[in-house]
Amino acid sequence: TQDDFVTSGKQKTEEETVVDDLSDQSQASFKLDVLNQDGSIFMLLSGGGASIVLADEVYNQGFGPELANYGEYSGNPNAQETYHYTKQILSLLIASSAPKKVLIIAGGVANFTDIRVTFKGIIQALSEASEQLQRQRVKVFVRRGGPYQEEGLAMIETFLQKENLLGFVS
């Protein structure tokens, strides 16, 4: 069931509730579970299978206690939906008391999700939080594949450079 060991008995955060509502109103899928509100590793992941693999890898590398959230977006969300989802992840990231923070934007190779569209929404949300991300010296790592990946990755790389945000795009 949806109330498994991760969420059982836990009060939902405002961000989790917003994401639940977003998912209910969309043809796309959005999931968010806060694991550690003061974690240092925040993940903005696309695709259910890829998101599990990436979260598991963080844990397997010994950083499980630092993992702030688990979640994913999938099913070809539009830019506005991706923007609203990203805002929730960034809200958690900015509120975290961790002294060093990382945002991982990643996913498997999409079959039909237009990377340019989802990255447009992600960039819009990052732009609104750019000053806070710079102040907190958040490092942003991006890896994504699928339709129009070259254009999407170039868009986000240009944005990170323009905003002087630390990170790496591959």
PDB file of C-alpha atoms in Angstrom:
ATOM      1  CA  THR A   1       0.000   0.000   0.000  1.00  0.00           C
ATOM      2  CA  GLN A   2       0.932   3.637  -0.243  1.00  0.00           C
ATOM      3  CA  ASP A   3       1.364   3.801   3.554  1.00  0.00           C
ATOM      4  CA  ASP A   4       4.498   1.690   3.703  1.00  0.00           C
ATOM      5  CA  PHE A   5       7.323   1.823   6.216  1.00  0.00           C
ATOM      6  CA  VAL A   6       8.658   5.119   4.845  1.00  0.00           C
ATOM      7  CA  THR A   7       5.512   7.151   5.429  1.00  0.00           C
ATOM      8  CA  SER A   8       3.628   5.166   8.073  1.00  0.00           C
ATOM      9  CA  GLY A   9       2.835   7.248  11.151  1.00  0.00           C
ATOM     10  CA  LYS A  10       4.674  10.286   9.806  1.00  0.00           C
ATOM     11  CA  GLN A  11       3.006  13.664   9.483  1.00  0.00           C
ATOM     12  CA  LYS A  12       3.278  14.907   5.886  1.00  0.00           C
ATOM     13  CA  THR A  13       5.212  18.076   5.274  1.00  0.00           C
ATOM     14  CA  GLU A  14       3.592  20.946   3.405  1.00  0.00           C
ATOM     15  CA  GLU A  15       5.793  20.102   0.412  1.00  0.00           C
ATOM     16  CA  GLU A  16       4.662  16.467   0.383  1.00  0.00           C
ATOM     17  CA  THR A  17       1.017  17.571   0.503  1.00  0.00           C
ATOM     18  CA  VAL A  18       1.532  20.010  -2.396  1.00  0.00           C
ATOM     19  CA  VAL A  19       3.146  17.244  -4.465  1.00  0.00           C
ATOM     20  CA  ASP A  20       0.308  14.817  -3.651  1.00  0.00           C
ATOM     21  CA  ASP A  21      -2.185  17.450  -4.867  1.00  0.00           C
ATOM     22  CA  LEU A  22      -0.109  18.116  -7.993  1.00  0.00           C
ATOM     23  CA  SER A  23      -0.055  14.405  -8.804  1.00  0.00           C
ATOM     24  CA  ASP A  24      -3.809  14.095  -8.258  1.00  0.00           C
ATOM     25  CA  GLN A  25      -4.466  16.912 -10.755  1.00  0.00           C
ATOM     26  CA  SER A  26      -2.088  15.752 -13.492  1.00  0.00           C
ATOM     27  CA  GLN A  27      -1.829  12.993 -16.059  1.00  0.00           C
ATOM     28  CA  ALA A  28       1.839  12.807 -15.004  1.00  0.00           C
ATOM     29  CA  SER A  29       3.097  11.207 -11.811  1.00  0.00           C
ATOM     30  CA  PHE A  30       4.739  13.100  -8.960  1.00  0.00           C
ATOM     31  CA  LYS A  31       6.014  11.580  -5.721  1.00  0.00           C
ATOM     32  CA  LEU A  32       7.847  13.078  -2.759  1.00  0.00           C
ATOM     33  CA  ASP A  33       8.836  11.578   0.565  1.00  0.00           C
ATOM     34  CA  VAL A  34      10.918  13.618   2.984  1.00  0.00           C
ATOM     35  CA  LEU A  35      13.468  11.336   4.627  1.00  0.00           C
ATOM     36  CA  ASN A  36      15.613  13.849   6.532  1.00  0.00           C
ATOM     37  CA  GLN A  37      14.593  17.513   6.669  1.00  0.00           C
ATOM     38  CA  ASP A  38      18.162  18.477   7.543  1.00  0.00           C
ATOM     39  CA  GLY A  39      19.780  16.197   5.008  1.00  0.00           C
ATOM     40  CA  SER A  40      22.415  17.446   2.606  1.00  0.00           C
ATOM     41  CA  ILE A  41      21.602  15.439  -0.547  1.00  0.00           C
ATOM     42  CA  PHE A  42      18.442  16.500  -2.373  1.00  0.00           C
ATOM     43  CA  MET A  43      17.269  14.627  -5.423  1.00  0.00           C
ATOM     44  CA  LEU A  44      15.118  15.857  -8.301  1.00  0.00           C
ATOM     45  CA  LEU A  45      14.693  12.607 -10.184  1.00  0.00           C
ATOM     46  CA  SER A  46      12.771  11.561 -13.257  1.00  0.00           C
ATOM     47  CA  GLY A  47      11.391   8.086 -13.818  1.00  0.00           C
ATOM     48  CA  GLY A  48      10.399   5.578 -11.161  1.00  0.00           C
ATOM     49  CA  GLY A  49      12.983   2.914 -11.964  1.00  0.00           C
ATOM     50  CA  ALA A  50      15.878   5.327 -12.369  1.00  0.00           C
ATOM     51  CA  SER A  51      14.943   7.205  -9.220  1.00  0.00           C
ATOM     52  CA  ILE A  52      15.073   4.033  -7.127  1.00  0.00           C
ATOM     53  CA  VAL A  53      18.456   3.080  -8.575  1.00  0.00           C
ATOM     54  CA  LEU A  54      19.889   6.553  -7.933  1.00  0.00           C
ATOM     55  CA  ALA A  55      18.543   6.769  -4.368  1.00  0.00           C
ATOM     56  CA  ASP A  56      19.836   3.266  -3.648  1.00  0.00           C
ATOM     57  CA  GLU A  57      23.257   4.215  -4.982  1.00  0.00           C
ATOM     58  CA  VAL A  58      23.452   7.219  -2.656  1.00  0.00           C
ATOM     59  CA  TYR A  59      22.631   4.881   0.216  1.00  0.00           C
ATOM     60  CA  ASN A  60      25.064   2.197  -0.958  1.00  0.00           C
ATOM     61  CA  GLN A  61      27.876   4.764  -1.139  1.00  0.00           C
ATOM     62  CA  GLY A  62      27.395   5.388   2.602  1.00  0.00           C
ATOM     63  CA  PHE A  63      25.422   8.618   2.345  1.00  0.00           C
ATOM     64  CA  GLY A  64      22.008   7.230   3.315  1.00  0.00           C
ATOM     65  CA  PRO A  65      21.708   9.382   6.458  1.00  0.00           C
ATOM     66  CA  GLU A  66      22.341  12.495   4.335  1.00  0.00           C
ATOM     67  CA  LEU A  67      19.588  11.684   1.819  1.00  0.00           C
ATOM     68  CA  ALA A  68      16.940  14.349   2.358  1.00  0.00           C
ATOM     69  CA  ASN A  69      14.219  13.120   0.041  1.00  0.00           C
ATOM     70  CA  TYR A  70      13.034  10.425  -2.266  1.00  0.00           C
ATOM     71  CA  GLY A  71      10.700  11.160  -5.124  1.00  0.00           C
ATOM     72  CA  GLU A  72      10.244  11.279  -8.833  1.00  0.00           C
ATOM     73  CA  TYR A  73       8.394  12.901 -11.652  1.00  0.00           C
ATOM     74  CA  SER A  74       7.415  10.921 -14.718  1.00  0.00           C
ATOM     75  CA  GLY A  75       4.798  10.555 -17.414  1.00  0.00           C
ATOM     76  CA  ASN A  76       5.690  13.581 -19.535  1.00  0.00           C
ATOM     77  CA  PRO A  77       4.834  16.469 -17.172  1.00  0.00           C
ATOM     78  CA  ASN A  78       4.576  19.928 -18.669  1.00  0.00           C
ATOM     79  CA  ALA A  79       6.909  22.806 -17.754  1.00  0.00           C
ATOM     80  CA  GLN A  80       4.477  24.345 -15.254  1.00  0.00           C
ATOM     81  CA  GLU A  81       3.986  21.062 -13.404  1.00  0.00           C
ATOM     82  CA  THR A  82       7.730  20.434 -13.286  1.00  0.00           C
ATOM     83  CA  TYR A  83       8.217  23.991 -12.009  1.00  0.00           C
ATOM     84  CA  HIS A  84       5.782  23.426  -9.132  1.00  0.00           C
ATOM     85  CA  TYR A  85       7.388  20.087  -8.267  1.00  0.00           C
ATOM     86  CA  THR A  86      10.892  21.581  -8.332  1.00  0.00           C
ATOM     87  CA  LYS A  87       9.774  24.432  -6.061  1.00  0.00           C
ATOM     88  CA  GLN A  88       8.855  21.894  -3.390  1.00  0.00           C
ATOM     89  CA  ILE A  89      12.275  20.218  -3.530  1.00  0.00           C
ATOM     90  CA  LEU A  90      13.988  23.624  -3.377  1.00  0.00           C
ATOM     91  CA  SER A  91      11.833  24.676  -0.420  1.00  0.00           C
ATOM     92  CA  LEU A  92      13.102  21.658   1.510  1.00  0.00           C
ATOM     93  CA  LEU A  93      16.692  22.223   0.386  1.00  0.00           C
ATOM     94  CA  ILE A  94      16.761  25.878   1.408  1.00  0.00           C
ATOM     95  CA  ALA A  95      15.195  25.119   4.803  1.00  0.00           C
ATOM     96  CA  SER A  96      17.683  22.345   5.615  1.00  0.00           C
ATOM     97  CA  SER A  97      20.269  23.215   8.260  1.00  0.00           C
ATOM     98  CA  ALA A  98      22.950  21.048   6.603  1.00  0.00           C
ATOM     99  CA  PRO A  99      26.169  23.049   6.172  1.00  0.00           C
ATOM    100  CA  LYS A 100      26.869  21.603   2.702  1.00  0.00           C
ATOM    101  CA  LYS A 101      24.140  20.770   0.203  1.00  0.00           C
ATOM    102  CA  VAL A 102      23.897  19.043  -3.139  1.00  0.00           C
ATOM    103  CA  LEU A 103      21.019  18.969  -5.624  1.00  0.00           C
ATOM    104  CA  ILE A 104      21.064  16.034  -8.018  1.00  0.00           C
ATOM    105  CA  ILE A 105      18.887  16.474 -11.117  1.00  0.00           C
ATOM    106  CA  ALA A 106      18.882  13.155 -12.898  1.00  0.00           C
ATOM    107  CA  GLY A 107      16.942  10.330 -14.445  1.00  0.00           C
ATOM    108  CA  GLY A 108      17.071   7.483 -16.848  1.00  0.00           C
ATOM    109  CA  VAL A 109      16.793   7.860 -20.580  1.00  0.00           C
ATOM    110  CA  ALA A 110      13.257   9.067 -21.202  1.00  0.00           C
ATOM    111  CA  ASN A 111      11.191   7.426 -23.904  1.00  0.00           C
ATOM    112  CA  PHE A 112       8.816  10.297 -24.613  1.00  0.00           C
ATOM    113  CA  THR A 113       9.371  13.070 -22.049  1.00  0.00           C
ATOM    114  CA  ASP A 114      10.762  16.161 -23.798  1.00  0.00           C
ATOM    115  CA  ILE A 115      13.796  17.088 -21.698  1.00  0.00           C
ATOM    116  CA  ARG A 116      13.617  20.705 -22.889  1.00  0.00           C
ATOM    117  CA  VAL A 117      10.102  21.063 -21.489  1.00  0.00           C
ATOM    118  CA  THR A 118      10.865  19.632 -18.054  1.00  0.00           C
ATOM    119  CA  PHE A 119      14.149  21.550 -17.818  1.00  0.00           C
ATOM    120  CA  LYS A 120      12.290  24.769 -18.663  1.00  0.00           C
ATOM    121  CA  GLY A 121      10.211  24.264 -15.504  1.00  0.00           C
ATOM    122  CA  ILE A 122      13.253  23.268 -13.439  1.00  0.00           C
ATOM    123  CA  ILE A 123      15.201  26.319 -14.628  1.00  0.00           C
ATOM    124  CA  GLN A 124      12.288  28.627 -13.772  1.00  0.00           C
ATOM    125  CA  ALA A 125      12.211  27.309 -10.186  1.00  0.00           C
ATOM    126  CA  LEU A 126      16.017  27.407  -9.872  1.00  0.00           C
ATOM    127  CA  SER A 127      16.000  30.965 -11.155  1.00  0.00           C
ATOM    128  CA  GLU A 128      13.623  32.072  -8.411  1.00  0.00           C
ATOM    129  CA  ALA A 129      15.847  30.418  -5.775  1.00  0.00           C
ATOM    130  CA  SER A 130      19.175  31.289  -7.390  1.00  0.00           C
ATOM    131  CA  GLU A 131      20.264  33.868  -4.821  1.00  0.00           C
ATOM    132  CA  GLN A 132      19.599  31.508  -1.914  1.00  0.00           C
ATOM    133  CA  LEU A 133      21.324  28.628  -3.720  1.00  0.00           C
ATOM    134  CA  GLN A 134      24.381  30.823  -4.304  1.00  0.00           C
ATOM    135  CA  ARG A 135      24.420  32.004  -0.691  1.00  0.00           C
ATOM    136  CA  GLN A 136      24.255  28.423   0.581  1.00  0.00           C
ATOM    137  CA  ARG A 137      26.849  27.304  -1.995  1.00  0.00           C
ATOM    138  CA  VAL A 138      24.614  24.484  -3.210  1.00  0.00           C
ATOM    139  CA  LYS A 139      26.253  22.261  -5.810  1.00  0.00           C
ATOM    140  CA  VAL A 140      24.008  21.148  -8.667  1.00  0.00           C
ATOM    141  CA  PHE A 141      24.739  17.965 -10.600  1.00  0.00           C
ATOM    142  CA  VAL A 142      22.719  17.166 -13.714  1.00  0.00           C
ATOM    143  CA  ARG A 143      22.487  13.972 -15.759  1.00  0.00           C
ATOM    144  CA  ARG A 144      19.522  13.237 -17.996  1.00  0.00           C
ATOM    145  CA  GLY A 145      18.835  11.499 -21.280  1.00  0.00           C
ATOM    146  CA  GLY A 146      15.972  11.301 -23.712  1.00  0.00           C
ATOM    147  CA  PRO A 147      14.273  13.286 -26.464  1.00  0.00           C
ATOM    148  CA  TYR A 148      16.004  16.621 -27.010  1.00  0.00           C
ATOM    149  CA  GLN A 149      18.547  15.898 -24.277  1.00  0.00           C
ATOM    150  CA  GLU A 150      21.311  17.932 -25.963  1.00  0.00           C
ATOM    151  CA  GLU A 151      19.161  21.061 -26.045  1.00  0.00           C
ATOM    152  CA  GLY A 152      17.862  20.508 -22.511  1.00  0.00           C
ATOM    153  CA  LEU A 153      21.297  19.886 -21.028  1.00  0.00           C
ATOM    154  CA  ALA A 154      22.695  22.931 -22.857  1.00  0.00           C
ATOM    155  CA  MET A 155      19.837  25.061 -21.450  1.00  0.00           C
ATOM    156  CA  ILE A 156      20.554  24.069 -17.872  1.00  0.00           C
ATOM    157  CA  GLU A 157      24.327  24.323 -18.267  1.00  0.00           C
ATOM    158  CA  THR A 158      23.980  27.853 -19.666  1.00  0.00           C
ATOM    159  CA  PHE A 159      21.652  28.756 -16.793  1.00  0.00           C
ATOM    160  CA  LEU A 160      24.042  27.435 -14.101  1.00  0.00           C
ATOM    161  CA  GLN A 161      26.935  29.373 -15.639  1.00  0.00           C
ATOM    162  CA  LYS A 162      24.894  32.571 -16.012  1.00  0.00           C
ATOM    163  CA  GLU A 163      23.712  32.372 -12.399  1.00  0.00           C
ATOM    164  CA  ASN A 164      27.202  31.443 -11.176  1.00  0.00           C
ATOM    165  CA  LEU A 165      25.884  28.283  -9.528  1.00  0.00           C
ATOM    166  CA  LEU A 166      28.338  25.529  -8.719  1.00  0.00           C
ATOM    167  CA  GLY A 167      27.751  22.279 -10.534  1.00  0.00           C
ATOM    168  CA  PHE A 168      28.346  19.895 -13.358  1.00  0.00           C
ATOM    169  CA  VAL A 169      26.204  18.808 -16.315  1.00  0.00           C
ATOM    170  CA  SER A 170      26.837  15.516 -18.131  1.00  0.00           C
TER     171      SER A 170
END
